Tab-separated table of C-alpha atoms in Angstrom:
chain	number	residue	atom	x	y	z
A	28	MET	CA	120.555	203.347	92.592
A	29	ARG	CA	119.420	199.746	92.977
A	30	LYS	CA	115.773	198.756	92.712
A	31	LEU	CA	114.044	199.539	96.010
A	32	VAL	CA	111.349	197.502	97.765
A	33	VAL	CA	109.062	199.410	100.119
A	34	GLY	CA	107.164	197.657	102.906
A	35	SER	CA	103.649	198.922	103.604
A	36	ARG	CA	100.596	197.778	105.495
A	37	ARG	CA	97.838	196.521	103.236
A	38	SER	CA	95.213	199.124	104.163
A	39	LYS	CA	94.063	201.510	101.467
A	40	LEU	CA	95.416	204.482	103.442
A	41	ALA	CA	98.837	202.868	104.017
A	42	LEU	CA	99.195	201.989	100.331
A	43	THR	CA	98.056	205.468	99.256
A	44	GLN	CA	100.495	207.308	101.521
A	45	SER	CA	103.276	204.924	100.479
A	46	GLN	CA	102.618	205.715	96.819
A	47	GLN	CA	102.523	209.448	97.580
A	48	PHE	CA	105.939	209.207	99.264
A	49	ILE	CA	107.356	207.143	96.367
A	50	ASN	CA	106.157	209.873	93.967
A	51	LYS	CA	108.053	212.416	96.098
A	52	LEU	CA	111.240	210.335	95.812
A	53	LYS	CA	110.774	210.083	92.050
A	54	GLU	CA	110.583	213.889	91.814
A	55	VAL	CA	114.119	213.878	93.240
A	56	ASP	CA	115.307	211.035	90.981
A	57	PRO	CA	112.965	210.058	88.103
A	58	THR	CA	115.122	207.005	87.266
A	59	LEU	CA	114.274	205.236	90.534
A	60	GLU	CA	112.669	201.813	90.316
A	61	ILE	CA	110.511	201.188	93.391
A	62	GLU	CA	107.966	198.497	94.170
A	63	ILE	CA	105.618	198.129	97.168
A	64	LYS	CA	105.432	194.910	99.159
A	65	GLU	CA	102.210	194.576	101.166
A	66	ILE	CA	102.644	193.239	104.698
A	67	VAL	CA	99.876	192.215	107.093
A	68	THR	CA	100.588	193.224	110.711
A	69	LYS	CA	99.134	191.922	113.957
A	70	GLY	CA	97.160	195.169	114.346
A	71	ASP	CA	95.545	194.580	110.934
A	72	GLN	CA	94.506	191.043	111.879
A	73	ILE	CA	92.775	192.040	115.111
A	74	VAL	CA	89.652	193.861	114.001
A	75	ASP	CA	87.190	192.760	116.693
A	76	LYS	CA	89.013	194.184	119.736
A	77	GLN	CA	89.964	197.631	120.954
A	78	LEU	CA	93.715	197.976	120.335
A	79	SER	CA	94.300	199.249	123.872
A	80	LYS	CA	93.038	195.875	125.154
A	81	VAL	CA	95.367	193.795	122.952
A	82	GLY	CA	98.527	194.876	124.772
A	83	GLY	CA	102.048	195.386	123.529
A	84	LYS	CA	103.638	198.115	121.419
A	85	GLY	CA	104.304	198.106	117.710
A	86	LEU	CA	101.090	196.326	116.673
A	87	PHE	CA	101.335	197.890	113.204
A	88	VAL	CA	105.104	197.773	112.690
A	89	LYS	CA	106.730	194.616	114.102
A	90	GLU	CA	106.174	192.363	111.084
A	91	ILE	CA	107.393	195.142	108.778
A	92	GLN	CA	110.537	195.655	110.871
A	93	ASN	CA	111.235	191.898	110.661
A	94	GLU	CA	111.211	192.172	106.845
A	95	LEU	CA	113.764	195.012	107.103
A	96	PHE	CA	116.040	192.853	109.259
A	97	ASN	CA	115.640	189.948	106.793
A	98	LYS	CA	116.464	192.323	103.883
A	99	ASP	CA	113.197	191.422	102.138
A	100	ILE	CA	112.414	195.146	101.944
A	101	ASP	CA	114.662	198.242	101.870
A	102	MET	CA	112.462	200.705	103.699
A	103	ALA	CA	109.125	200.923	105.469
A	104	ILE	CA	106.663	203.781	105.238
A	105	HIS	CA	104.825	204.090	108.560
A	106	SER	CA	102.278	206.466	110.002
A	107	LEU	CA	104.601	207.834	112.677
A	108	LYS	CA	101.946	207.594	115.381
A	109	ASP	CA	102.047	203.784	114.982
A	110	VAL	CA	105.821	203.616	115.558
A	111	PRO	CA	106.963	202.909	119.142
A	112	SER	CA	109.306	205.508	120.619
A	113	ILE	CA	112.192	203.032	120.781
A	114	ILE	CA	113.495	201.885	117.351
A	115	PRO	CA	115.207	198.446	117.346
A	116	LYS	CA	119.027	198.458	117.109
A	117	GLY	CA	120.096	198.193	113.464
A	118	LEU	CA	117.125	200.225	112.197
A	119	THR	CA	116.644	203.976	111.993
A	120	LEU	CA	114.099	206.589	110.942
A	121	GLY	CA	115.956	207.676	107.827
A	122	CYS	CA	113.611	210.509	107.014
A	123	ILE	CA	110.589	212.436	108.273
A	124	PRO	CA	108.903	214.049	105.240
A	125	ASP	CA	106.423	216.962	105.252
A	126	ARG	CA	103.618	216.633	107.797
A	127	GLU	CA	99.946	216.573	106.866
A	128	ILE	CA	97.385	218.341	109.108
A	129	PRO	CA	97.977	216.853	112.595
A	130	PHE	CA	94.512	217.451	114.056
A	131	ASP	CA	91.440	215.249	114.427
A	132	ALA	CA	88.359	215.509	112.235
A	133	TYR	CA	84.922	215.461	113.855
A	134	ILE	CA	82.202	214.090	111.562
A	135	SER	CA	78.590	214.032	112.761
A	136	LYS	CA	75.162	213.180	111.407
A	137	ASN	CA	73.515	216.292	109.933
A	138	HIS	CA	76.751	218.209	110.740
A	139	THR	CA	75.604	218.793	114.342
A	140	PRO	CA	78.416	220.707	116.139
A	141	LEU	CA	80.160	218.892	118.982
A	142	ASP	CA	78.970	221.371	121.620
A	143	GLU	CA	75.357	220.982	120.415
A	144	LEU	CA	75.145	217.183	120.671
A	145	PRO	CA	72.367	216.208	123.103
A	146	ALA	CA	73.234	214.314	126.303
A	147	GLY	CA	73.652	210.578	125.666
A	148	SER	CA	74.864	211.065	122.079
A	149	ILE	CA	77.339	208.383	121.015
A	150	ILE	CA	80.749	209.252	119.556
A	151	GLY	CA	82.718	206.501	117.827
A	152	THR	CA	86.476	206.359	118.316
A	153	SER	CA	89.008	203.612	118.965
A	154	SER	CA	91.429	206.025	120.658
A	155	LEU	CA	91.640	206.350	124.458
A	156	ARG	CA	93.243	209.774	123.928
A	157	ARG	CA	90.242	211.077	121.965
A	158	GLY	CA	87.693	209.477	124.273
A	159	ALA	CA	89.271	210.876	127.446
A	160	GLN	CA	89.482	214.443	126.103
A	161	ILE	CA	85.897	214.388	124.812
A	162	LEU	CA	84.529	213.021	128.118
A	163	ALA	CA	86.483	215.647	130.081
A	164	LYS	CA	84.853	218.476	128.112
A	165	TYR	CA	81.471	216.825	127.484
A	166	PRO	CA	80.795	214.335	130.312
A	167	LYS	CA	77.181	213.804	129.169
A	168	LEU	CA	78.300	212.238	125.874
A	169	GLU	CA	79.085	208.541	125.445
A	170	ILE	CA	82.145	206.992	123.800
A	171	LYS	CA	81.717	203.743	121.866
A	172	TRP	CA	84.728	202.090	120.259
A	173	ILE	CA	84.829	201.694	116.501
A	174	ARG	CA	87.427	199.981	114.285
A	175	GLY	CA	87.966	199.715	110.549
A	176	ASN	CA	89.321	201.859	107.750
A	177	ILE	CA	87.949	205.308	106.899
A	178	ASP	CA	85.241	203.979	104.539
A	179	THR	CA	84.117	201.375	107.101
A	180	ARG	CA	83.846	203.938	109.887
A	181	LEU	CA	81.937	206.422	107.720
A	182	LYS	CA	79.538	203.614	106.768
A	183	LYS	CA	79.082	202.676	110.442
A	184	LEU	CA	78.225	206.311	111.217
A	185	GLU	CA	75.389	206.059	108.682
A	186	THR	CA	74.119	202.586	109.509
A	187	GLU	CA	74.924	201.936	113.176
A	188	ASN	CA	74.204	203.573	116.496
A	189	TYR	CA	76.667	206.474	116.311
A	190	ASP	CA	75.870	210.197	116.320
A	191	ALA	CA	79.410	211.217	115.373
A	192	ILE	CA	82.884	209.777	114.798
A	193	ILE	CA	86.380	211.204	115.165
A	194	LEU	CA	89.145	210.344	112.687
A	195	ALA	CA	92.665	211.611	112.064
A	196	ALA	CA	92.325	214.459	109.577
A	197	ALA	CA	95.590	213.428	107.866
A	198	GLY	CA	94.100	210.125	106.688
A	199	LEU	CA	91.082	211.873	105.164
A	200	LYS	CA	93.329	214.403	103.397
A	201	ARG	CA	95.698	211.746	102.026
A	202	MET	CA	92.761	209.677	100.754
A	203	GLY	CA	91.414	212.732	98.937
A	204	TRP	CA	88.178	213.154	100.917
A	205	SER	CA	86.601	216.568	100.513
A	206	ASP	CA	86.510	218.971	103.474
A	207	ASP	CA	82.696	218.974	103.031
A	208	ILE	CA	82.459	215.617	104.801
A	209	VAL	CA	84.066	217.044	107.959
A	210	THR	CA	81.799	218.882	110.383
A	211	THR	CA	84.835	220.541	111.954
A	212	TYR	CA	88.561	220.043	112.493
A	213	LEU	CA	89.259	219.946	116.229
A	214	ASP	CA	92.288	222.090	117.047
A	215	LYS	CA	94.707	221.360	119.893
A	216	ASP	CA	92.618	223.338	122.415
A	217	VAL	CA	89.727	220.912	121.928
A	218	LEU	CA	91.650	217.720	121.205
A	219	LEU	CA	95.424	217.516	121.578
A	220	PRO	CA	96.718	215.233	118.783
A	221	ALA	CA	98.467	211.884	119.144
A	222	ILE	CA	102.269	211.826	119.191
A	223	GLY	CA	103.465	212.138	115.582
A	224	GLN	CA	99.947	212.405	114.147
A	225	GLY	CA	99.943	213.526	110.504
A	226	ALA	CA	103.635	212.665	110.076
A	227	LEU	CA	105.230	209.716	108.288
A	228	GLY	CA	108.311	207.868	109.477
A	229	ILE	CA	110.511	206.248	106.834
A	230	GLU	CA	112.371	203.379	108.477
A	231	CYS	CA	115.390	201.614	107.000
A	232	ARG	CA	118.538	199.773	108.046
A	233	SER	CA	121.051	202.009	109.830
A	234	ASP	CA	123.933	200.854	107.596
A	235	ASP	CA	122.145	201.499	104.257
A	236	THR	CA	124.131	204.639	103.418
A	237	GLU	CA	123.034	204.762	99.768
A	238	LEU	CA	119.350	204.836	100.741
A	239	LEU	CA	119.945	207.237	103.646
A	240	GLU	CA	121.558	209.719	101.224
A	241	LEU	CA	118.480	209.563	98.999
A	242	LEU	CA	116.061	209.944	101.935
A	243	ALA	CA	117.975	213.006	103.189
A	244	LYS	CA	116.752	214.838	100.067
A	245	VAL	CA	113.093	214.648	101.151
A	246	HIS	CA	113.685	215.042	104.898
A	247	ASN	CA	111.899	217.942	106.621
A	248	LYS	CA	114.171	219.120	109.448
A	249	GLU	CA	111.550	221.329	111.131
A	250	VAL	CA	108.952	218.537	111.230
A	251	ALA	CA	111.632	216.120	112.466
A	252	GLU	CA	112.459	218.432	115.391
A	253	CYS	CA	108.790	218.676	116.378
A	254	VAL	CA	108.161	214.931	116.280
A	255	THR	CA	111.435	214.332	118.151
A	256	ALA	CA	110.096	216.422	121.058
A	257	GLU	CA	106.814	214.468	120.910
A	258	ARG	CA	108.460	211.035	120.701
A	259	THR	CA	110.957	211.858	123.465
A	260	PHE	CA	107.988	212.652	125.712
A	261	LEU	CA	106.291	209.383	124.672
A	262	ALA	CA	109.420	207.379	125.549
A	263	ALA	CA	109.949	209.174	128.857
A	264	MET	CA	106.325	208.543	129.887
A	265	ASP	CA	106.441	204.912	128.683
A	266	GLY	CA	103.357	205.695	126.615
A	267	SER	CA	101.444	203.321	124.355
A	268	CYS	CA	97.951	202.907	122.909
A	269	GLN	CA	96.933	201.635	126.372
A	270	VAL	CA	97.338	205.148	127.803
A	271	PRO	CA	95.441	208.359	126.949
A	272	ILE	CA	98.556	210.309	125.954
A	273	GLY	CA	98.830	213.275	123.600
A	274	GLY	CA	101.625	215.581	122.550
A	275	TYR	CA	101.983	218.334	120.007
A	276	ALA	CA	104.993	220.451	119.049
A	277	THR	CA	105.150	223.424	116.692
A	278	ASN	CA	108.018	225.493	115.313
A	279	GLN	CA	108.215	229.022	116.722
A	280	PRO	CA	110.181	232.121	115.625
A	281	GLY	CA	113.903	232.177	116.460
A	282	GLY	CA	114.403	228.449	115.983
A	283	LYS	CA	112.334	227.623	119.050
A	284	ILE	CA	109.822	224.812	119.530
A	285	GLU	CA	106.673	224.884	121.646
A	286	PHE	CA	105.621	221.501	123.032
A	287	THR	CA	102.548	220.475	125.018
A	288	GLY	CA	102.289	217.031	126.617
A	289	LEU	CA	99.110	215.476	128.012
A	290	ILE	CA	98.259	212.440	130.159
A	291	MET	CA	94.691	211.589	131.218
A	292	THR	CA	92.653	208.829	132.782
A	293	PRO	CA	90.456	207.020	130.211
A	294	ASP	CA	87.257	208.384	131.820
A	295	GLY	CA	88.541	211.962	131.427
A	296	THR	CA	88.340	212.792	135.155
A	297	GLU	CA	92.087	213.349	135.695
A	298	ARG	CA	94.168	215.518	133.391
A	299	TYR	CA	97.862	216.420	133.486
A	300	GLU	CA	99.056	218.898	130.876
A	301	HIS	CA	102.121	221.113	130.542
A	302	THR	CA	103.682	223.336	127.852
A	303	GLU	CA	107.333	224.348	127.465
A	304	ILE	CA	109.249	226.350	124.842
A	305	GLY	CA	112.893	225.649	124.005
A	306	LYS	CA	115.427	224.968	121.271
A	307	ASP	CA	116.462	221.377	121.992
A	308	PRO	CA	113.611	218.961	121.112
A	309	ILE	CA	114.957	216.113	123.260
A	310	GLU	CA	115.418	218.344	126.289
A	311	LEU	CA	111.919	219.756	125.708
A	312	GLY	CA	110.234	216.350	125.634
A	313	ARG	CA	112.073	215.284	128.799
A	314	LYS	CA	111.303	218.545	130.589
A	315	VAL	CA	107.545	218.243	129.997
A	316	SER	CA	107.578	214.588	131.064
A	317	ASN	CA	109.455	215.484	134.276
A	318	VAL	CA	106.895	218.157	135.154
A	319	LEU	CA	103.975	215.759	134.556
A	320	LYS	CA	105.676	213.024	136.602
A	321	GLU	CA	106.154	215.485	139.484
A	322	GLN	CA	102.434	216.275	139.264
A	323	GLY	CA	101.589	212.547	139.560
A	324	ALA	CA	100.753	211.687	135.946
A	325	TYR	CA	102.969	208.597	135.889
A	326	GLU	CA	100.681	206.919	138.430
A	327	ILE	CA	97.949	206.760	135.746
A	328	ILE	CA	100.351	205.085	133.294
A	329	ARG	CA	101.650	202.618	135.885
A	330	LYS	CA	98.114	201.504	136.768
A	331	LEU	CA	96.984	201.189	133.142
A	332	ASN	CA	100.091	199.240	132.150
A	333	GLU	CA	99.623	196.862	135.080
A	334	GLU	CA	96.012	196.174	134.054
A	335	GLN	CA	96.883	195.298	130.464
A	336	PRO	CA	97.941	191.925	129.008
A	337	HIS	CA	101.597	191.755	127.885
């Protein structure tokens, strides 16, 4: 096998999960020579604005995909929730490895439980999906946007005007944070996860058969089926970070998949949610999106997309 160059965002989490995936590849073939190339994306450069207000899809992947097209790197290791549902022609997701915990982690001062926070308490999150679901269940709480890596956000919880923050549990786990720091993990009944949350997507050129053969050895078919249902729903709903959209699929006995899709207004007042069980992940994602569209959910997306810069 030739020497491989992996493209990764420069954040500590991106580099850590890239190294963890490289280690997995080396378990399969210890002779592999792999180096990481750090790439700064547009999403990394914009730290003073809420991502939903920046507009566009692929804020964390476009520059990395360009390096794949230019053959400056051989593969990219993405957090799958950052990857738009449509992959550019000539590129492919060559592998979906094992998924980390897909839920969100709620971290509060003095470990105060979410349902015991007093009215007016401020929760920090940069995700419209998290904010909408929290406001729907706890309308007396306030959402204040927060950006930065895990360390930065934990520091802001201590030093700034936040009573709690919500982070993806997968990032905390991959960075080796102890469970002690987390007040509670919020399961799908409290907070439905983002599409692909906790999963990685390994992107490469579609014609790189040598690399695709290697990636097949660390591919997790069951996880891939689940995220396919989620990403099909995302594509069908034309979802992006400008829309409070969630989706979560799990493997069920008998080769079946259960998938729940969710669309909300940012203030949490309107909620469209539907669950289906089936065997074909693509059909499942489309079916749930069709039901939500019939209920009127697409009107929320249309309005939000019209309001945003392009």
